[in-house]
Coordinates of C-alpha atoms in Angstrom, one line a residue:
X246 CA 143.8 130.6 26.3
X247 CA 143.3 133.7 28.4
X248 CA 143.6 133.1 32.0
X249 CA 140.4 134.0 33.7
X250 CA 139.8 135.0 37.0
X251 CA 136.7 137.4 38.7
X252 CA 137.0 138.5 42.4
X253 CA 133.8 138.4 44.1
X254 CA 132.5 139.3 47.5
X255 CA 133.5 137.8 51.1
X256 CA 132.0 134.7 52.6
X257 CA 130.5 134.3 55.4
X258 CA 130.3 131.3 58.3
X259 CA 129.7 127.8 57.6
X260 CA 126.9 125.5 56.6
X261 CA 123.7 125.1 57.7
X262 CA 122.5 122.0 55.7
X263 CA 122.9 119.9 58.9
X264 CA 121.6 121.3 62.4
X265 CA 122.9 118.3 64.7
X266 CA 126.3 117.6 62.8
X267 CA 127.9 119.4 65.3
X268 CA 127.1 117.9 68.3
X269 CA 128.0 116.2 70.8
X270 CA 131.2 117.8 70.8
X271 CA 134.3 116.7 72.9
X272 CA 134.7 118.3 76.4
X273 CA 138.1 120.0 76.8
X274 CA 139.4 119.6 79.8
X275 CA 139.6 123.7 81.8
X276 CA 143.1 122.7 83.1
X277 CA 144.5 123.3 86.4
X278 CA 145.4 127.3 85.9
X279 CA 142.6 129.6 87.1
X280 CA 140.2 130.7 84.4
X281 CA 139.3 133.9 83.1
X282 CA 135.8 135.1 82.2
X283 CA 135.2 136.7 78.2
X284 CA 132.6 137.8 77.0
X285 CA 131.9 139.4 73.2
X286 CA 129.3 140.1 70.5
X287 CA 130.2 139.2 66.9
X288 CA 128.4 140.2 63.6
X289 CA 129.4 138.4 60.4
X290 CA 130.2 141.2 57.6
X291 CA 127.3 143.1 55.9
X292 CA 128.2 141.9 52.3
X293 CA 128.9 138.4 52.8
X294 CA 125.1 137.1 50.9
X295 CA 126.5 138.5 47.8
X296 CA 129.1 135.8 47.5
X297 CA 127.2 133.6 45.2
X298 CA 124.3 134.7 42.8
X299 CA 120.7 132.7 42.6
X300 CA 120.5 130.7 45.6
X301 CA 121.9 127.5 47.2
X302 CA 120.1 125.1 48.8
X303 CA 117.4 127.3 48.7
X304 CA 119.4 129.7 51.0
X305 CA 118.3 133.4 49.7
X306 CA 121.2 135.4 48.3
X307 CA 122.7 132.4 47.3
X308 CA 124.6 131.5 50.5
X309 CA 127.1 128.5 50.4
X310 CA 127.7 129.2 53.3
X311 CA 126.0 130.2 56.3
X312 CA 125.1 130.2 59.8
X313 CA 121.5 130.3 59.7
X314 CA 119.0 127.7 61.3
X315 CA 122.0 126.7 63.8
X316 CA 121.3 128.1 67.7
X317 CA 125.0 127.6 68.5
X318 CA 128.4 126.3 66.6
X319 CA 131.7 125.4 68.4
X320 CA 134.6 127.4 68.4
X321 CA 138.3 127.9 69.8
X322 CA 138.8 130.9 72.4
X323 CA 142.2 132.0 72.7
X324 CA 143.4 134.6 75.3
X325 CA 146.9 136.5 74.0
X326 CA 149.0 139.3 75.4
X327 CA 152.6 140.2 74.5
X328 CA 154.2 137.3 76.3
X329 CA 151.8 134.9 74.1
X330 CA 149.5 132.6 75.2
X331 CA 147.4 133.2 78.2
X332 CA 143.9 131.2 77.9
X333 CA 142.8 129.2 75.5
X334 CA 139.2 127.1 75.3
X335 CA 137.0 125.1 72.8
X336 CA 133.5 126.6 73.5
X337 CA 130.1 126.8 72.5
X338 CA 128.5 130.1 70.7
X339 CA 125.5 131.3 70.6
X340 CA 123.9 132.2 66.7
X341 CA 121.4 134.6 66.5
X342 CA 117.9 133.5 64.9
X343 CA 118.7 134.9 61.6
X344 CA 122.2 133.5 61.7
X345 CA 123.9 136.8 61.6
X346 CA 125.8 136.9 64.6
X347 CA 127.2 135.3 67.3
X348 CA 128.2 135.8 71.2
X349 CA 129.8 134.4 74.0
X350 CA 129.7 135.0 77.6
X351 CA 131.9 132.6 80.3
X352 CA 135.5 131.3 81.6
X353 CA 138.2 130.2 79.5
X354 CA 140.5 127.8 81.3
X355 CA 144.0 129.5 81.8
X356 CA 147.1 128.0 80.1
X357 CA 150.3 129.8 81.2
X358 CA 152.5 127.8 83.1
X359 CA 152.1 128.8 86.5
X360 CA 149.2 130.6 86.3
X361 CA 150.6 133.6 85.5
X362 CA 148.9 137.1 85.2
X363 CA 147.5 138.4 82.3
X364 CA 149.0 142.3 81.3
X365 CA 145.9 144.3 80.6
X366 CA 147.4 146.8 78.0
X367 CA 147.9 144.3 75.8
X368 CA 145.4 141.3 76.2
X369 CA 143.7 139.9 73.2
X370 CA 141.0 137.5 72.3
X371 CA 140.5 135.5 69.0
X372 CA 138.0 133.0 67.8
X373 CA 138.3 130.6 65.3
X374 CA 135.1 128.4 64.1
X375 CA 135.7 125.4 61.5
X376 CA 138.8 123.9 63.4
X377 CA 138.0 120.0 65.7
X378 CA 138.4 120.0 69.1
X379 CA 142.0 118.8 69.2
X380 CA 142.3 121.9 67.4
X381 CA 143.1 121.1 63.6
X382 CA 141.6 121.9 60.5
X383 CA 141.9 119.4 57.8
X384 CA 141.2 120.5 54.2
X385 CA 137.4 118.7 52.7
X386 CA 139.3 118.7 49.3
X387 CA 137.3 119.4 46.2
X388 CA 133.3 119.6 46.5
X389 CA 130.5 118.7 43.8
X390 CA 127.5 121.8 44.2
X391 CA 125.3 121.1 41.8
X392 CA 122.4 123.5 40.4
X393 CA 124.1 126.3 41.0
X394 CA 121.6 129.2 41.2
X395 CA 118.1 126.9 41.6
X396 CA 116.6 126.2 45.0
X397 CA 116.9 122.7 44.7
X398 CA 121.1 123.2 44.9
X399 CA 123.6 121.5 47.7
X400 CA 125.7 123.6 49.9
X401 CA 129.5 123.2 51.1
X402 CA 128.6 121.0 54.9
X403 CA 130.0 122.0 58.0
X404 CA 133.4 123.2 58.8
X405 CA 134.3 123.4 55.1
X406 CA 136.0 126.7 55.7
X407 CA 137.5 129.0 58.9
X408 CA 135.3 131.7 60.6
X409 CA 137.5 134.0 62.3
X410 CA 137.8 137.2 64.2
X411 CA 141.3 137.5 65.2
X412 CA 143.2 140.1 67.7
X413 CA 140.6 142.2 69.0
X414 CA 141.9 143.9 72.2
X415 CA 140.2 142.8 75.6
X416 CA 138.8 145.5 78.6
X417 CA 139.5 144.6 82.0
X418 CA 136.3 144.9 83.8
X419 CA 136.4 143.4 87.5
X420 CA 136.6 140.9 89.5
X421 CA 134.2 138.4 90.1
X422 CA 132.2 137.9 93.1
X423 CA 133.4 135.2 94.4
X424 CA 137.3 136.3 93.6
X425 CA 137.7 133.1 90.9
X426 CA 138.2 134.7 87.5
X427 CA 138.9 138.4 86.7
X428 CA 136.3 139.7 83.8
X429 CA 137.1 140.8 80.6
X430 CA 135.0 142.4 77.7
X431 CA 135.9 143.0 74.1
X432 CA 137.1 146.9 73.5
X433 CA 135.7 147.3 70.4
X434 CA 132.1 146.2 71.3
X435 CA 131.2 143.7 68.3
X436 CA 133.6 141.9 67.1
X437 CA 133.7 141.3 62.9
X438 CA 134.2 137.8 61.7
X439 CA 135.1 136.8 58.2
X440 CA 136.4 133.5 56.3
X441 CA 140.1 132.6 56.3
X442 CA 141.8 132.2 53.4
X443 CA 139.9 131.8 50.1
X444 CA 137.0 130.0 48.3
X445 CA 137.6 129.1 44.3
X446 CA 134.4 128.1 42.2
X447 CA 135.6 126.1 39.1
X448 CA 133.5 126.5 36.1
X449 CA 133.3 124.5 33.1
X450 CA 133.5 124.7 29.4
X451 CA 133.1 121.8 27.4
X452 CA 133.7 123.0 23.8
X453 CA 133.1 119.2 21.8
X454 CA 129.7 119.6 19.8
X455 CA 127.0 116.5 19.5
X456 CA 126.2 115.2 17.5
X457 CA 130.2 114.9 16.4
X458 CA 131.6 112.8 13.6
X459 CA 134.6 110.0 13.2
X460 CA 136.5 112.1 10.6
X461 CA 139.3 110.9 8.4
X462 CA 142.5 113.3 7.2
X463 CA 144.6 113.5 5.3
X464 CA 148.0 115.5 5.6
X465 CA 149.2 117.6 2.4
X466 CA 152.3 119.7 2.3
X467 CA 151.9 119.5 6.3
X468 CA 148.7 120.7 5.9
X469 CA 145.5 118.4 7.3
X470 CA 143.1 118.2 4.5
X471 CA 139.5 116.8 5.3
X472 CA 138.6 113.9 3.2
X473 CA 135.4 112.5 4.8
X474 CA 133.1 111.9 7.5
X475 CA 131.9 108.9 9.4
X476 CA 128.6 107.5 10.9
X477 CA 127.1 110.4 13.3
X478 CA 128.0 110.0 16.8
X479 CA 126.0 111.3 20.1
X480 CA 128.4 112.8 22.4
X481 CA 127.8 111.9 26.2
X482 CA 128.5 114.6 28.6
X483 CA 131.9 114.7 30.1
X484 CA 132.4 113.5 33.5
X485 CA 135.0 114.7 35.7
X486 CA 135.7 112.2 38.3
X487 CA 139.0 113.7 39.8
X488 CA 140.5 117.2 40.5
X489 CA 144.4 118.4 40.9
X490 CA 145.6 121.2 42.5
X491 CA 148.9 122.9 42.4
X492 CA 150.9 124.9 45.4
X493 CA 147.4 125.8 47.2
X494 CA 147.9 124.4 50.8
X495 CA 145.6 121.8 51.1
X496 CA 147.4 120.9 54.3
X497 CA 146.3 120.7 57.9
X498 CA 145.9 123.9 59.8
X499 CA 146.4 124.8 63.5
X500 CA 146.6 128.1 65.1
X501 CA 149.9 129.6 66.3
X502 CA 150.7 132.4 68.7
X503 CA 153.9 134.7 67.8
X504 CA 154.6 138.4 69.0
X505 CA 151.8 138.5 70.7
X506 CA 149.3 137.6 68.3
X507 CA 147.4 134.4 66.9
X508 CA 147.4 133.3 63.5
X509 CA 146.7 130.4 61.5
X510 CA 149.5 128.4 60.1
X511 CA 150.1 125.2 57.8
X512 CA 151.0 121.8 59.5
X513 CA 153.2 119.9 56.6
X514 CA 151.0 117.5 56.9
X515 CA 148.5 116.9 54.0
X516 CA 144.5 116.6 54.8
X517 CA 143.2 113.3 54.2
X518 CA 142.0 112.3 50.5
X519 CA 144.8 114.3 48.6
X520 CA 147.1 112.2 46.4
X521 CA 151.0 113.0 46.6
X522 CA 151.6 113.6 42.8
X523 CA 155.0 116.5 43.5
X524 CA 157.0 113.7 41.5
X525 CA 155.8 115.2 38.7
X526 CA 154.8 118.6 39.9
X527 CA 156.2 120.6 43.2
X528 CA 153.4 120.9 46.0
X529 CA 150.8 118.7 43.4
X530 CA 148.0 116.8 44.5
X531 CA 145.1 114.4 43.1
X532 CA 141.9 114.4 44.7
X533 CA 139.3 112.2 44.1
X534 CA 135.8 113.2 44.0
X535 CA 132.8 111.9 46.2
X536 CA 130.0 112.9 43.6
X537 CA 131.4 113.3 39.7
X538 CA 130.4 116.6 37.8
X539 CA 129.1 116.4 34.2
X540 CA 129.6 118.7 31.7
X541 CA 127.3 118.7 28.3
X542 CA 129.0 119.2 25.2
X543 CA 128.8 122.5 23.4
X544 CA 128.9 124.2 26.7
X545 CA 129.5 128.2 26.1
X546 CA 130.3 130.1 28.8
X547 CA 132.3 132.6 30.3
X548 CA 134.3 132.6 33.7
X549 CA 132.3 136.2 34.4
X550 CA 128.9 134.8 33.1
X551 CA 125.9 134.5 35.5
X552 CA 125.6 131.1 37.0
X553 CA 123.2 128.5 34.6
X554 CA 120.3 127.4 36.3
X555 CA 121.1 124.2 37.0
X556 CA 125.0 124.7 36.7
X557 CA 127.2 122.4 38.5
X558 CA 130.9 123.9 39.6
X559 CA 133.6 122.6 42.3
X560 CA 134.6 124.0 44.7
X561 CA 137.9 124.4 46.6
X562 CA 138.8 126.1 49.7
X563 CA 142.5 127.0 50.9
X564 CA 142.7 128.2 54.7
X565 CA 145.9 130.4 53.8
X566 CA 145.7 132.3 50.5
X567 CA 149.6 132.6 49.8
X568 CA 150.5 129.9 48.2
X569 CA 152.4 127.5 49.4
X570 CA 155.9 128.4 47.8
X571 CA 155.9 131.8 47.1
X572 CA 159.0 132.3 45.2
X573 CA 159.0 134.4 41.6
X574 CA 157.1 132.4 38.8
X575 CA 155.6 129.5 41.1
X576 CA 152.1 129.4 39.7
X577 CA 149.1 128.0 41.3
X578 CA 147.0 126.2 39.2
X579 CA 144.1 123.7 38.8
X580 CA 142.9 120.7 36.5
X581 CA 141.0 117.4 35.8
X582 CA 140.7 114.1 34.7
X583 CA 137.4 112.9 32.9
X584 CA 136.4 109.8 33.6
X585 CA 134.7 108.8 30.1
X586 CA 137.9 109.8 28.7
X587 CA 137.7 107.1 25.9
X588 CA 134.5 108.1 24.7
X589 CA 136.4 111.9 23.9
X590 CA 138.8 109.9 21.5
X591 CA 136.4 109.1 18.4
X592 CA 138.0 111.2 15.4
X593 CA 140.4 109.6 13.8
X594 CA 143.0 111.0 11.5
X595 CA 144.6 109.0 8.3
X596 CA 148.1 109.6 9.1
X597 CA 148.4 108.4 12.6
X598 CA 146.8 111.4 14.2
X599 CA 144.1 111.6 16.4
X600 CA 142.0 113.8 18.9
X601 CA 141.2 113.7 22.2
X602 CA 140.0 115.3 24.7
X603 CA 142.3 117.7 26.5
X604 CA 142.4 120.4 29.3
X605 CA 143.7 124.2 29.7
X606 CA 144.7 124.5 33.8
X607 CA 143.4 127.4 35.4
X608 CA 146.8 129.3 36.8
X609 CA 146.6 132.0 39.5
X610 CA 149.8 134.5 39.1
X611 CA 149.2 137.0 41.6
X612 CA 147.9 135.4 45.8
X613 CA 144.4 135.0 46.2
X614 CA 142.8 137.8 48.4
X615 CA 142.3 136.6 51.6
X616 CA 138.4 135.9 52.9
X617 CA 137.3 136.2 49.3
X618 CA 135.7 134.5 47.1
X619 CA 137.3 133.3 43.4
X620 CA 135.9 132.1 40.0
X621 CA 138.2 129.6 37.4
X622 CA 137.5 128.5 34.1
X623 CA 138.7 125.4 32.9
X624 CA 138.1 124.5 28.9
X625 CA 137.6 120.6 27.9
X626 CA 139.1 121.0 24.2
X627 CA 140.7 119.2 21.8
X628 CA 144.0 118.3 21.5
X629 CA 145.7 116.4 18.3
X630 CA 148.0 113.1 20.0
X631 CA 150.8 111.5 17.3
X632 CA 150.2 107.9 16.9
X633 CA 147.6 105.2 18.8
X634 CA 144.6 105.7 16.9
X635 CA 142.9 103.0 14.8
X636 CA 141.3 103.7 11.9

């Protein structure tokens, strides 16, 4: 089958679906160097609502995710010029009422050995939102959303995916009153956030009609021949229970400082609930999901379609689009396990044969763009097996 893919729009922040979720917070301690105070004004980007069309969780513009109805969200400052590391914090921002931007005014506690100065012509602040306070992201896995495009749909949760604004140059302004902290403003004014890595929406077609039959064939000259059909049989939906993933890292993410800058960057280690499976296939993983998806039978539609009404689709977030081992001809690629697989193995063939039901993975040749957001389509088809049928 053709291997479909649409680009959409970026994301913006993260969920909204639970106000309190992210408190009470851990305090980090300010550390025994003397602090510096930041302050900066950031605006999410202007076409972020278009991520999704219909709405989610009756979010307008169909937002999966989203700062709005939250008056603040934790975040990591960090403080950079060319020798690296200078200040670093886990702090409280303030959201605007209509969740479109976010600010920060106060001291970050100073990290450099020593307390060293800071050189001006090259200091730097960035901001990452999704990460704990011990400074880790780890992956959610693989997320139900069902009724995709009706008011009534769920949304992603909190910290599902990275908010950040990274490198913007810092303006010296003064020194404080009271000679503890120097001040320092971002240059640029507002500062523009936007998600890390990208967001894949996997779609569904389930191409078994119902009401189906139990058919019996016969093999002529190597040709199967239809000699008759059985009772009629009502197709349940499929249910997909469990996801897997291919070289995507689903690992735990920290952030890093090199020449000078910050950047996020993969730990090794694998985020909890994803099941080692690179016996059988490099940088492979199982993941189980919390809430099954089901799939009717005779389910027509494209990977560029608009979104059903009540459509259900997974999602799947990776914090660092390149894939995890980008060598020539290392694919990325998704697929499933349905959970009423026996129930996709009625037609029976007089020679040994049988169906069943069967997948097409979903492979990505080219990196995913970075801060955007993906569509997949993955087929549940038939596929004819040798032997284990009974008749």
């Amino acid at each position: 089958m053709k291997k479909l893919l649409l680009l959409l729009v970026a994301v913006i922040g993260l969920s909204s679906c639970n106000k309190d979720s992210q408190e009470p917070r851990p305090v980090v301690p300010e550390g025994e160097g003397q602090p510096i105070s930041v302050s900066f004004t950031g605006e999410v980007e202007d076409d972020s609502p278009r991520a999704l069309e219909g709405t989610v969780n009756g979010s307008p513009a169909g937002k999966l995710l989203s700062f709005r109805g939250k008056g603040d969200v934790y975040g990591w400052v960090y403080v950079v010029d060319k020798d690296g590391e200078f200040a670093k914090g886990y702090k409280k921002l303030k959201v605007s009422e209509d969740g479109r931007s976010l600010s920060y005014e106060g001291t970050v506690p100073t990290t450099r050995s020593g307390g060293g100065t800071i050189d001006n012509a090259t200091a730097k602040v960035s901001i990452y939102i999704g990460l704990d306070a011990s400074g880790v992201f780890t992956n959610k896995g693989f997320k139900s959303i069902e009724n995709v495009g009706h008011a009534s749909g769920s949304s992603l949760g909190d910290d599902f995916a990275i908010l950040k604004s990274e490198n913007n140059a810092l303006t010296y302004v003064s020194r404080s009153i009271s000679g503890k902290y120097h001040e320092y403003k971002a240059s640029n004014g507002k500062l523009s956030f936007s998600m890390a890595g990208s967001l894949i929406l996997i779609r569904f077609r389930n191409e078994f009609q119902s009401p189906s039959h139990k058919v019996l064939w016969r093999k002529i000259s190597g040709v199967l021949i239809k000699v008759a059909d059985g009772a009629p049989l009502t197709r349940d939906p499929a249910i997909i229970d469990q996801m897997r993933v291919m070289n995507l890292h689903i690992d735990k993410i920290k952030i890093a400082v090199k020449d000078g800058n910050t950047q996020l960057t993969g730990t090794n280690e694998p985020s909890s609930g994803f099941i080692d499976n690179s016996t059988r296939y490099p940088n492979g993983y199982f993941f189980n999901l919390a809430k099954t998806v089901s799939i009717p039978t005779n389910t027509n539609r494209g990977v560029n379609s608009p979104f059903d009404n009540r459509e259900s689709v997974i999602a799947f977030y990776t914090p660092i689009s390149k894939r995890v081992d980008g060598r020539a001809g290392e694919l990325a690629a998704f697929s499933f396990r349905l959970q009423n697989e026996a129930h996709y193995k009625e037609e029976r063939f007089e020679d040994g044969l049988f169906s069943m039901a069967s997948h097409r993975s979903v492979t990505f040749r080219s990196e995913l763009e970075e801060g955007r957001v993906h569509r997949a389509l993955l087929n549940i088809t038939y596929q004819h097996v040798e032997g284990g049928g009974k008749n």
